[in-house]
Amino acid sequence: RITKWLENGGMPPHPTLFIRKEIFEKYGLYRRDMKIASDYDMILRLFYKYKITSYYLPVTTYCMTIGGASNKSLKNIYIKSSEDYRAMKMHSLPFPVKTLLMKNLSKISQFIKKRNSS
């Protein structure tokens, strides 16, 4: 289920992921060679490549704001997209161009909401 969602550009809200130390020890830490998309790479590695089990807790633990480092500028969007694509290829997503397009298109509503709230 999460595999298809990730293939369609899904991205869980990573600040709310609680990952056991043993998972990091077994599958590795965040990549240090990615400036923006190390969280996305980690999510693909854990949930797509290694298919670790996850549980949904219906509790609000964090309120995210719209935007962030990945969408701060066109340069950052380019860097994020390049790193996202590299992670998709690294973890063997079947259609990385389609996934990247869908992932980026899913963020358009954030820009509309941000613009309307300014």
mmCIF file of N, CA and C in Angstrom:
data_model
loop_
_atom_site.group_PDB
_atom_site.id
_atom_site.type_symbol
_atom_site.label_atom_id
_atom_site.label_comp_id
_atom_site.label_asym_id
_atom_site.label_seq_id
_atom_site.Cartn_x
_atom_site.Cartn_y
_atom_site.Cartn_z
ATOM 1 N N ARG A 1 0.818 -1.196 0.000
ATOM 2 C CA ARG A 1 0.000 0.000 0.000
ATOM 3 C C ARG A 1 0.862 1.261 0.000
ATOM 4 N N ILE A 2 1.786 1.368 0.923
ATOM 5 C CA ILE A 2 2.651 2.553 0.954
ATOM 6 C C ILE A 2 3.565 2.578 -0.270
ATOM 7 N N THR A 3 3.893 1.386 -0.796
ATOM 8 C CA THR A 3 4.746 1.311 -1.976
ATOM 9 C C THR A 3 4.110 2.043 -3.155
ATOM 10 N N LYS A 4 2.847 1.783 -3.425
ATOM 11 C CA LYS A 4 2.142 2.454 -4.538
ATOM 12 C C LYS A 4 2.032 3.950 -4.281
ATOM 13 N N TRP A 5 1.755 4.322 -3.046
ATOM 14 C CA TRP A 5 1.632 5.733 -2.684
ATOM 15 C C TRP A 5 2.951 6.462 -2.956
ATOM 16 N N LEU A 6 4.070 5.844 -2.575
ATOM 17 C CA LEU A 6 5.378 6.450 -2.841
ATOM 18 C C LEU A 6 5.655 6.521 -4.340
ATOM 19 N N GLU A 7 5.260 5.489 -5.087
ATOM 20 C CA GLU A 7 5.439 5.503 -6.543
ATOM 21 C C GLU A 7 4.628 6.613 -7.198
ATOM 22 N N ASN A 8 3.544 7.028 -6.555
ATOM 23 C CA ASN A 8 2.696 8.094 -7.083
ATOM 24 C C ASN A 8 3.044 9.459 -6.494
ATOM 25 N N GLY A 9 4.232 9.585 -5.936
ATOM 26 C CA GLY A 9 4.712 10.882 -5.462
ATOM 27 C C GLY A 9 4.390 11.197 -4.022
ATOM 28 N N GLY A 10 3.853 10.242 -3.275
ATOM 29 C CA GLY A 10 3.525 10.483 -1.872
ATOM 30 C C GLY A 10 4.761 10.716 -1.026
ATOM 31 N N MET A 11 4.593 11.530 -0.014
ATOM 32 C CA MET A 11 5.688 11.820 0.921
ATOM 33 C C MET A 11 5.073 11.987 2.302
ATOM 34 N N PRO A 12 5.349 11.053 3.223
ATOM 35 C CA PRO A 12 4.802 11.217 4.570
ATOM 36 C C PRO A 12 5.403 12.441 5.253
ATOM 37 N N PRO A 13 4.667 13.037 6.173
ATOM 38 C CA PRO A 13 5.214 14.200 6.889
ATOM 39 C C PRO A 13 6.370 13.755 7.782
ATOM 40 N N HIS A 14 7.587 13.880 7.288
ATOM 41 C CA HIS A 14 8.756 13.324 7.944
ATOM 42 C C HIS A 14 9.066 13.850 9.347
ATOM 43 N N PRO A 15 8.668 15.070 9.737
ATOM 44 C CA PRO A 15 8.958 15.473 11.117
ATOM 45 C C PRO A 15 8.223 14.615 12.152
ATOM 46 N N THR A 16 7.221 13.896 11.718
ATOM 47 C CA THR A 16 6.450 13.082 12.663
ATOM 48 C C THR A 16 6.821 11.607 12.610
ATOM 49 N N LEU A 17 7.852 11.261 11.861
ATOM 50 C CA LEU A 17 8.295 9.873 11.823
ATOM 51 C C LEU A 17 9.172 9.580 13.034
ATOM 52 N N PHE A 18 8.816 8.554 13.746
ATOM 53 C CA PHE A 18 9.630 8.096 14.859
ATOM 54 C C PHE A 18 10.251 6.777 14.414
ATOM 55 N N ILE A 19 11.560 6.746 14.317
ATOM 56 C CA ILE A 19 12.263 5.580 13.792
ATOM 57 C C ILE A 19 13.186 5.036 14.876
ATOM 58 N N ARG A 20 13.086 3.746 15.106
ATOM 59 C CA ARG A 20 13.912 3.111 16.130
ATOM 60 C C ARG A 20 15.387 3.130 15.735
ATOM 61 N N LYS A 21 16.224 3.229 16.735
ATOM 62 C CA LYS A 21 17.672 3.240 16.540
ATOM 63 C C LYS A 21 18.136 1.995 15.774
ATOM 64 N N GLU A 22 17.519 0.852 16.056
ATOM 65 C CA GLU A 22 17.907 -0.396 15.396
ATOM 66 C C GLU A 22 17.699 -0.321 13.878
ATOM 67 N N ILE A 23 16.693 0.425 13.438
ATOM 68 C CA ILE A 23 16.430 0.582 12.006
ATOM 69 C C ILE A 23 17.577 1.340 11.360
ATOM 70 N N PHE A 24 18.007 2.436 12.004
ATOM 71 C CA PHE A 24 19.149 3.192 11.477
ATOM 72 C C PHE A 24 20.412 2.333 11.460
ATOM 73 N N GLU A 25 20.610 1.552 12.526
ATOM 74 C CA GLU A 25 21.795 0.694 12.597
ATOM 75 C C GLU A 25 21.783 -0.351 11.484
ATOM 76 N N LYS A 26 20.611 -0.856 11.152
ATOM 77 C CA LYS A 26 20.505 -1.912 10.145
ATOM 78 C C LYS A 26 20.548 -1.366 8.710
ATOM 79 N N TYR A 27 19.859 -0.234 8.444
ATOM 80 C CA TYR A 27 19.695 0.259 7.076
ATOM 81 C C TYR A 27 20.461 1.538 6.764
ATOM 82 N N GLY A 28 21.127 2.100 7.748
ATOM 83 C CA GLY A 28 21.944 3.285 7.507
ATOM 84 C C GLY A 28 21.287 4.579 7.950
ATOM 85 N N LEU A 29 22.130 5.592 8.052
ATOM 86 C CA LEU A 29 21.695 6.916 8.491
ATOM 87 C C LEU A 29 21.277 7.759 7.293
ATOM 88 N N TYR A 30 20.930 9.009 7.571
ATOM 89 C CA TYR A 30 20.620 9.949 6.495
ATOM 90 C C TYR A 30 21.863 10.160 5.649
ATOM 91 N N ARG A 31 21.658 10.307 4.354
ATOM 92 C CA ARG A 31 22.768 10.574 3.437
ATOM 93 C C ARG A 31 23.263 11.995 3.672
ATOM 94 N N ARG A 32 24.544 12.149 3.734
ATOM 95 C CA ARG A 32 25.122 13.469 3.958
ATOM 96 C C ARG A 32 25.495 14.159 2.661
ATOM 97 N N ASP A 33 25.386 13.442 1.534
ATOM 98 C CA ASP A 33 25.730 14.049 0.252
ATOM 99 C C ASP A 33 24.525 14.695 -0.432
ATOM 100 N N MET A 34 23.386 14.684 0.232
ATOM 101 C CA MET A 34 22.188 15.352 -0.293
ATOM 102 C C MET A 34 21.910 16.566 0.581
ATOM 103 N N LYS A 35 21.746 17.722 -0.062
ATOM 104 C CA LYS A 35 21.544 18.960 0.695
ATOM 105 C C LYS A 35 20.110 19.103 1.186
ATOM 106 N N ILE A 36 19.132 18.627 0.403
ATOM 107 C CA ILE A 36 17.729 18.883 0.726
ATOM 108 C C ILE A 36 16.914 17.596 0.854
ATOM 109 N N ALA A 37 17.203 16.591 0.048
ATOM 110 C CA ALA A 37 16.324 15.423 -0.048
ATOM 111 C C ALA A 37 16.798 14.203 0.738
ATOM 112 N N SER A 38 17.638 14.391 1.745
ATOM 113 C CA SER A 38 18.100 13.230 2.511
ATOM 114 C C SER A 38 16.944 12.562 3.250
ATOM 115 N N ASP A 39 15.951 13.342 3.653
ATOM 116 C CA ASP A 39 14.777 12.759 4.315
ATOM 117 C C ASP A 39 13.975 11.897 3.333
ATOM 118 N N TYR A 40 13.819 12.386 2.114
ATOM 119 C CA TYR A 40 13.082 11.631 1.096
ATOM 120 C C TYR A 40 13.831 10.351 0.737
ATOM 121 N N ASP A 41 15.154 10.445 0.598
ATOM 122 C CA ASP A 41 15.954 9.262 0.335
ATOM 123 C C ASP A 41 15.764 8.230 1.450
ATOM 124 N N MET A 42 15.790 8.681 2.698
ATOM 125 C CA MET A 42 15.616 7.774 3.837
ATOM 126 C C MET A 42 14.249 7.102 3.795
ATOM 127 N N ILE A 43 13.219 7.866 3.484
ATOM 128 C CA ILE A 43 11.866 7.308 3.409
ATOM 129 C C ILE A 43 11.782 6.249 2.316
ATOM 130 N N LEU A 44 12.342 6.543 1.141
ATOM 131 C CA LEU A 44 12.336 5.547 0.065
ATOM 132 C C LEU A 44 13.128 4.307 0.472
ATOM 133 N N ARG A 45 14.271 4.518 1.085
ATOM 134 C CA ARG A 45 15.104 3.380 1.487
ATOM 135 C C ARG A 45 14.381 2.496 2.493
ATOM 136 N N LEU A 46 13.799 3.090 3.504
ATOM 137 C CA LEU A 46 13.164 2.299 4.555
ATOM 138 C C LEU A 46 11.838 1.679 4.110
ATOM 139 N N PHE A 47 10.958 2.500 3.536
ATOM 140 C CA PHE A 47 9.600 2.037 3.254
ATOM 141 C C PHE A 47 9.431 1.404 1.871
ATOM 142 N N TYR A 48 10.231 1.829 0.902
ATOM 143 C CA TYR A 48 10.088 1.278 -0.442
ATOM 144 C C TYR A 48 11.059 0.122 -0.674
ATOM 145 N N LYS A 49 12.331 0.379 -0.445
ATOM 146 C CA LYS A 49 13.336 -0.639 -0.719
ATOM 147 C C LYS A 49 13.298 -1.785 0.293
ATOM 148 N N TYR A 50 13.303 -1.450 1.589
ATOM 149 C CA TYR A 50 13.367 -2.489 2.618
ATOM 150 C C TYR A 50 12.007 -2.850 3.213
ATOM 151 N N LYS A 51 10.978 -2.102 2.845
ATOM 152 C CA LYS A 51 9.600 -2.398 3.246
ATOM 153 C C LYS A 51 9.444 -2.617 4.756
ATOM 154 N N ILE A 52 10.013 -1.694 5.527
ATOM 155 C CA ILE A 52 9.849 -1.807 6.975
ATOM 156 C C ILE A 52 8.384 -1.562 7.323
ATOM 157 N N THR A 53 7.975 -2.088 8.434
ATOM 158 C CA THR A 53 6.600 -1.952 8.894
ATOM 159 C C THR A 53 6.425 -0.596 9.571
ATOM 160 N N SER A 54 5.303 0.022 9.312
ATOM 161 C CA SER A 54 5.004 1.292 9.967
ATOM 162 C C SER A 54 3.616 1.223 10.588
ATOM 163 N N TYR A 55 3.399 2.089 11.535
ATOM 164 C CA TYR A 55 2.109 2.171 12.196
ATOM 165 C C TYR A 55 1.668 3.623 12.211
ATOM 166 N N TYR A 56 0.393 3.828 11.973
ATOM 167 C CA TYR A 56 -0.177 5.173 11.996
ATOM 168 C C TYR A 56 -0.758 5.429 13.372
ATOM 169 N N LEU A 57 -0.343 6.506 13.990
ATOM 170 C CA LEU A 57 -0.906 6.915 15.268
ATOM 171 C C LEU A 57 -1.763 8.148 15.028
ATOM 172 N N PRO A 58 -3.057 8.071 15.258
ATOM 173 C CA PRO A 58 -3.939 9.214 14.994
ATOM 174 C C PRO A 58 -3.834 10.292 16.087
ATOM 175 N N VAL A 59 -2.621 10.831 16.239
ATOM 176 C CA VAL A 59 -2.341 11.835 17.256
ATOM 177 C C VAL A 59 -1.559 12.957 16.591
ATOM 178 N N THR A 60 -1.914 14.195 16.867
ATOM 179 C CA THR A 60 -1.156 15.320 16.342
ATOM 180 C C THR A 60 0.078 15.511 17.207
ATOM 181 N N THR A 61 1.243 15.364 16.585
ATOM 182 C CA THR A 61 2.500 15.534 17.316
ATOM 183 C C THR A 61 3.278 16.750 16.826
ATOM 184 N N TYR A 62 2.866 17.288 15.678
ATOM 185 C CA TYR A 62 3.626 18.385 15.076
ATOM 186 C C TYR A 62 2.734 19.093 14.068
ATOM 187 N N CYS A 63 2.783 20.403 14.034
ATOM 188 C CA CYS A 63 2.041 21.170 13.030
ATOM 189 C C CYS A 63 3.056 21.769 12.062
ATOM 190 N N MET A 64 3.005 21.298 10.826
ATOM 191 C CA MET A 64 3.953 21.770 9.817
ATOM 192 C C MET A 64 3.445 23.052 9.174
ATOM 193 N N THR A 65 4.371 23.917 8.830
ATOM 194 C CA THR A 65 4.010 25.108 8.072
ATOM 195 C C THR A 65 4.190 24.792 6.585
ATOM 196 N N ILE A 66 3.629 25.617 5.758
ATOM 197 C CA ILE A 66 3.754 25.439 4.319
ATOM 198 C C ILE A 66 5.119 25.950 3.887
ATOM 199 N N GLY A 67 5.756 25.218 2.988
ATOM 200 C CA GLY A 67 7.050 25.648 2.476
ATOM 201 C C GLY A 67 8.172 24.829 3.068
ATOM 202 N N GLY A 68 9.248 25.476 3.423
ATOM 203 C CA GLY A 68 10.417 24.791 3.945
ATOM 204 C C GLY A 68 11.597 24.991 3.018
ATOM 205 N N ALA A 69 12.713 24.391 3.368
ATOM 206 C CA ALA A 69 13.956 24.557 2.602
ATOM 207 C C ALA A 69 13.796 24.113 1.158
ATOM 208 N N SER A 70 13.037 23.055 0.931
ATOM 209 C CA SER A 70 12.942 22.513 -0.428
ATOM 210 C C SER A 70 12.195 23.431 -1.385
ATOM 211 N N ASN A 71 11.355 24.302 -0.873
ATOM 212 C CA ASN A 71 10.544 25.164 -1.740
ATOM 213 C C ASN A 71 10.841 26.652 -1.550
ATOM 214 N N LYS A 72 11.960 26.966 -0.918
ATOM 215 C CA LYS A 72 12.284 28.357 -0.603
ATOM 216 C C LYS A 72 12.606 29.183 -1.847
ATOM 217 N N SER A 73 13.206 28.551 -2.854
ATOM 218 C CA SER A 73 13.604 29.275 -4.060
ATOM 219 C C SER A 73 13.590 28.318 -5.248
ATOM 220 N N LEU A 74 13.668 28.883 -6.447
ATOM 221 C CA LEU A 74 13.737 28.032 -7.644
ATOM 222 C C LEU A 74 14.998 27.173 -7.620
ATOM 223 N N LYS A 75 16.083 27.731 -7.122
ATOM 224 C CA LYS A 75 17.329 26.962 -7.019
ATOM 225 C C LYS A 75 17.131 25.752 -6.108
ATOM 226 N N ASN A 76 16.479 25.951 -4.961
ATOM 227 C CA ASN A 76 16.244 24.843 -4.032
ATOM 228 C C ASN A 76 15.282 23.815 -4.624
ATOM 229 N N ILE A 77 14.284 24.269 -5.354
ATOM 230 C CA ILE A 77 13.356 23.333 -6.007
ATOM 231 C C ILE A 77 14.122 22.484 -7.014
ATOM 232 N N TYR A 78 15.044 23.097 -7.745
ATOM 233 C CA TYR A 78 15.863 22.354 -8.702
ATOM 234 C C TYR A 78 16.747 21.331 -7.985
ATOM 235 N N ILE A 79 17.415 21.762 -6.905
ATOM 236 C CA ILE A 79 18.289 20.856 -6.143
ATOM 237 C C ILE A 79 17.469 19.701 -5.576
ATOM 238 N N LYS A 80 16.316 20.020 -4.963
ATOM 239 C CA LYS A 80 15.455 18.995 -4.386
ATOM 240 C C LYS A 80 14.998 18.017 -5.450
ATOM 241 N N SER A 81 14.579 18.521 -6.580
ATOM 242 C CA SER A 81 14.092 17.655 -7.656
ATOM 243 C C SER A 81 15.201 16.754 -8.180
ATOM 244 N N SER A 82 16.405 17.297 -8.321
ATOM 245 C CA SER A 82 17.546 16.493 -8.772
ATOM 246 C C SER A 82 17.867 15.398 -7.766
ATOM 247 N N GLU A 83 17.868 15.759 -6.497
ATOM 248 C CA GLU A 83 18.152 14.775 -5.449
ATOM 249 C C GLU A 83 17.027 13.759 -5.323
ATOM 250 N N ASP A 84 15.779 14.209 -5.441
ATOM 251 C CA ASP A 84 14.642 13.285 -5.410
ATOM 252 C C ASP A 84 14.778 12.252 -6.522
ATOM 253 N N TYR A 85 15.071 12.733 -7.730
ATOM 254 C CA TYR A 85 15.208 11.840 -8.882
ATOM 255 C C TYR A 85 16.337 10.833 -8.657
ATOM 256 N N ARG A 86 17.445 11.323 -8.126
ATOM 257 C CA ARG A 86 18.573 10.431 -7.828
ATOM 258 C C ARG A 86 18.168 9.355 -6.822
ATOM 259 N N ALA A 87 17.428 9.730 -5.785
ATOM 260 C CA ALA A 87 16.961 8.764 -4.777
ATOM 261 C C ALA A 87 16.001 7.763 -5.400
ATOM 262 N N MET A 88 15.114 8.242 -6.268
ATOM 263 C CA MET A 88 14.163 7.348 -6.939
ATOM 264 C C MET A 88 14.899 6.304 -7.776
ATOM 265 N N LYS A 89 15.915 6.749 -8.516
ATOM 266 C CA LYS A 89 16.707 5.819 -9.331
ATOM 267 C C LYS A 89 17.482 4.844 -8.439
ATOM 268 N N MET A 90 18.059 5.363 -7.369
ATOM 269 C CA MET A 90 18.863 4.549 -6.458
ATOM 270 C C MET A 90 18.047 3.417 -5.835
ATOM 271 N N HIS A 91 16.780 3.711 -5.554
ATOM 272 C CA HIS A 91 15.919 2.733 -4.868
ATOM 273 C C HIS A 91 14.964 2.032 -5.832
ATOM 274 N N SER A 92 15.245 2.177 -7.120
ATOM 275 C CA SER A 92 14.572 1.407 -8.185
ATOM 276 C C SER A 92 13.067 1.631 -8.296
ATOM 277 N N LEU A 93 12.620 2.877 -8.151
ATOM 278 C CA LEU A 93 11.217 3.149 -8.452
ATOM 279 C C LEU A 93 11.024 2.939 -9.948
ATOM 280 N N PRO A 94 9.925 2.317 -10.365
ATOM 281 C CA PRO A 94 9.788 1.930 -11.767
ATOM 282 C C PRO A 94 9.671 3.086 -12.762
ATOM 283 N N PHE A 95 9.076 4.194 -12.379
ATOM 284 C CA PHE A 95 8.882 5.328 -13.288
ATOM 285 C C PHE A 95 9.273 6.622 -12.572
ATOM 286 N N PRO A 96 10.577 6.853 -12.387
ATOM 287 C CA PRO A 96 10.999 8.008 -11.587
ATOM 288 C C PRO A 96 10.565 9.357 -12.146
ATOM 289 N N VAL A 97 10.502 9.509 -13.468
ATOM 290 C CA VAL A 97 10.076 10.793 -14.039
ATOM 291 C C VAL A 97 8.619 11.063 -13.668
ATOM 292 N N LYS A 98 7.770 10.052 -13.811
ATOM 293 C CA LYS A 98 6.355 10.186 -13.440
ATOM 294 C C LYS A 98 6.217 10.479 -11.944
ATOM 295 N N THR A 99 6.971 9.753 -11.124
ATOM 296 C CA THR A 99 6.903 9.957 -9.675
ATOM 297 C C THR A 99 7.339 11.363 -9.308
ATOM 298 N N LEU A 100 8.421 11.839 -9.912
ATOM 299 C CA LEU A 100 8.911 13.188 -9.629
ATOM 300 C C LEU A 100 7.878 14.231 -10.034
ATOM 301 N N LEU A 101 7.289 14.059 -11.187
ATOM 302 C CA LEU A 101 6.263 14.989 -11.656
ATOM 303 C C LEU A 101 5.081 15.017 -10.679
ATOM 304 N N MET A 102 4.609 13.857 -10.286
ATOM 305 C CA MET A 102 3.464 13.791 -9.364
ATOM 306 C C MET A 102 3.819 14.362 -7.991
ATOM 307 N N LYS A 103 5.025 14.102 -7.527
ATOM 308 C CA LYS A 103 5.469 14.636 -6.227
ATOM 309 C C LYS A 103 5.480 16.155 -6.266
ATOM 310 N N ASN A 104 6.019 16.726 -7.338
ATOM 311 C CA ASN A 104 6.074 18.188 -7.443
ATOM 312 C C ASN A 104 4.689 18.797 -7.667
ATOM 313 N N LEU A 105 3.859 18.158 -8.476
ATOM 314 C CA LEU A 105 2.506 18.677 -8.703
ATOM 315 C C LEU A 105 1.671 18.673 -7.420
ATOM 316 N N SER A 106 1.930 17.711 -6.546
ATOM 317 C CA SER A 106 1.160 17.643 -5.298
ATOM 318 C C SER A 106 1.433 18.834 -4.388
ATOM 319 N N LYS A 107 2.506 19.561 -4.640
ATOM 320 C CA LYS A 107 2.861 20.709 -3.798
ATOM 321 C C LYS A 107 2.267 22.024 -4.289
ATOM 322 N N ILE A 108 1.655 22.020 -5.457
ATOM 323 C CA ILE A 108 1.109 23.260 -6.010
ATOM 324 C C ILE A 108 0.091 23.889 -5.068
ATOM 325 N N SER A 109 -0.741 23.071 -4.448
ATOM 326 C CA SER A 109 -1.758 23.613 -3.542
ATOM 327 C C SER A 109 -1.122 24.357 -2.374
ATOM 328 N N GLN A 110 0.087 23.961 -1.954
ATOM 329 C CA GLN A 110 0.786 24.668 -0.882
ATOM 330 C C GLN A 110 1.088 26.105 -1.283
ATOM 331 N N PHE A 111 1.515 26.308 -2.534
ATOM 332 C CA PHE A 111 1.840 27.651 -3.000
ATOM 333 C C PHE A 111 0.589 28.513 -3.095
ATOM 334 N N ILE A 112 -0.526 27.917 -3.512
ATOM 335 C CA ILE A 112 -1.784 28.649 -3.604
ATOM 336 C C ILE A 112 -2.240 29.067 -2.217
ATOM 337 N N LYS A 113 -2.183 28.140 -1.249
ATOM 338 C CA LYS A 113 -2.577 28.446 0.122
ATOM 339 C C LYS A 113 -1.662 29.515 0.732
ATOM 340 N N LYS A 114 -0.352 29.384 0.470
ATOM 341 C CA LYS A 114 0.607 30.347 1.021
ATOM 342 C C LYS A 114 0.355 31.733 0.454
ATOM 343 N N ARG A 115 0.096 31.804 -0.846
ATOM 344 C CA ARG A 115 -0.150 33.088 -1.493
ATOM 345 C C ARG A 115 -1.434 33.725 -0.988
ATOM 346 N N ASN A 116 -2.468 32.938 -0.780
ATOM 347 C CA ASN A 116 -3.751 33.452 -0.315
ATOM 348 C C ASN A 116 -3.705 33.876 1.152
ATOM 349 N N SER A 117 -2.799 33.280 1.939
ATOM 350 C CA SER A 117 -2.749 33.645 3.345
ATOM 351 C C SER A 117 -1.830 34.839 3.602
ATOM 352 N N SER A 118 -1.078 35.259 2.590
ATOM 353 C CA SER A 118 -0.144 36.390 2.759
ATOM 354 C C SER A 118 -0.861 37.710 2.727
#
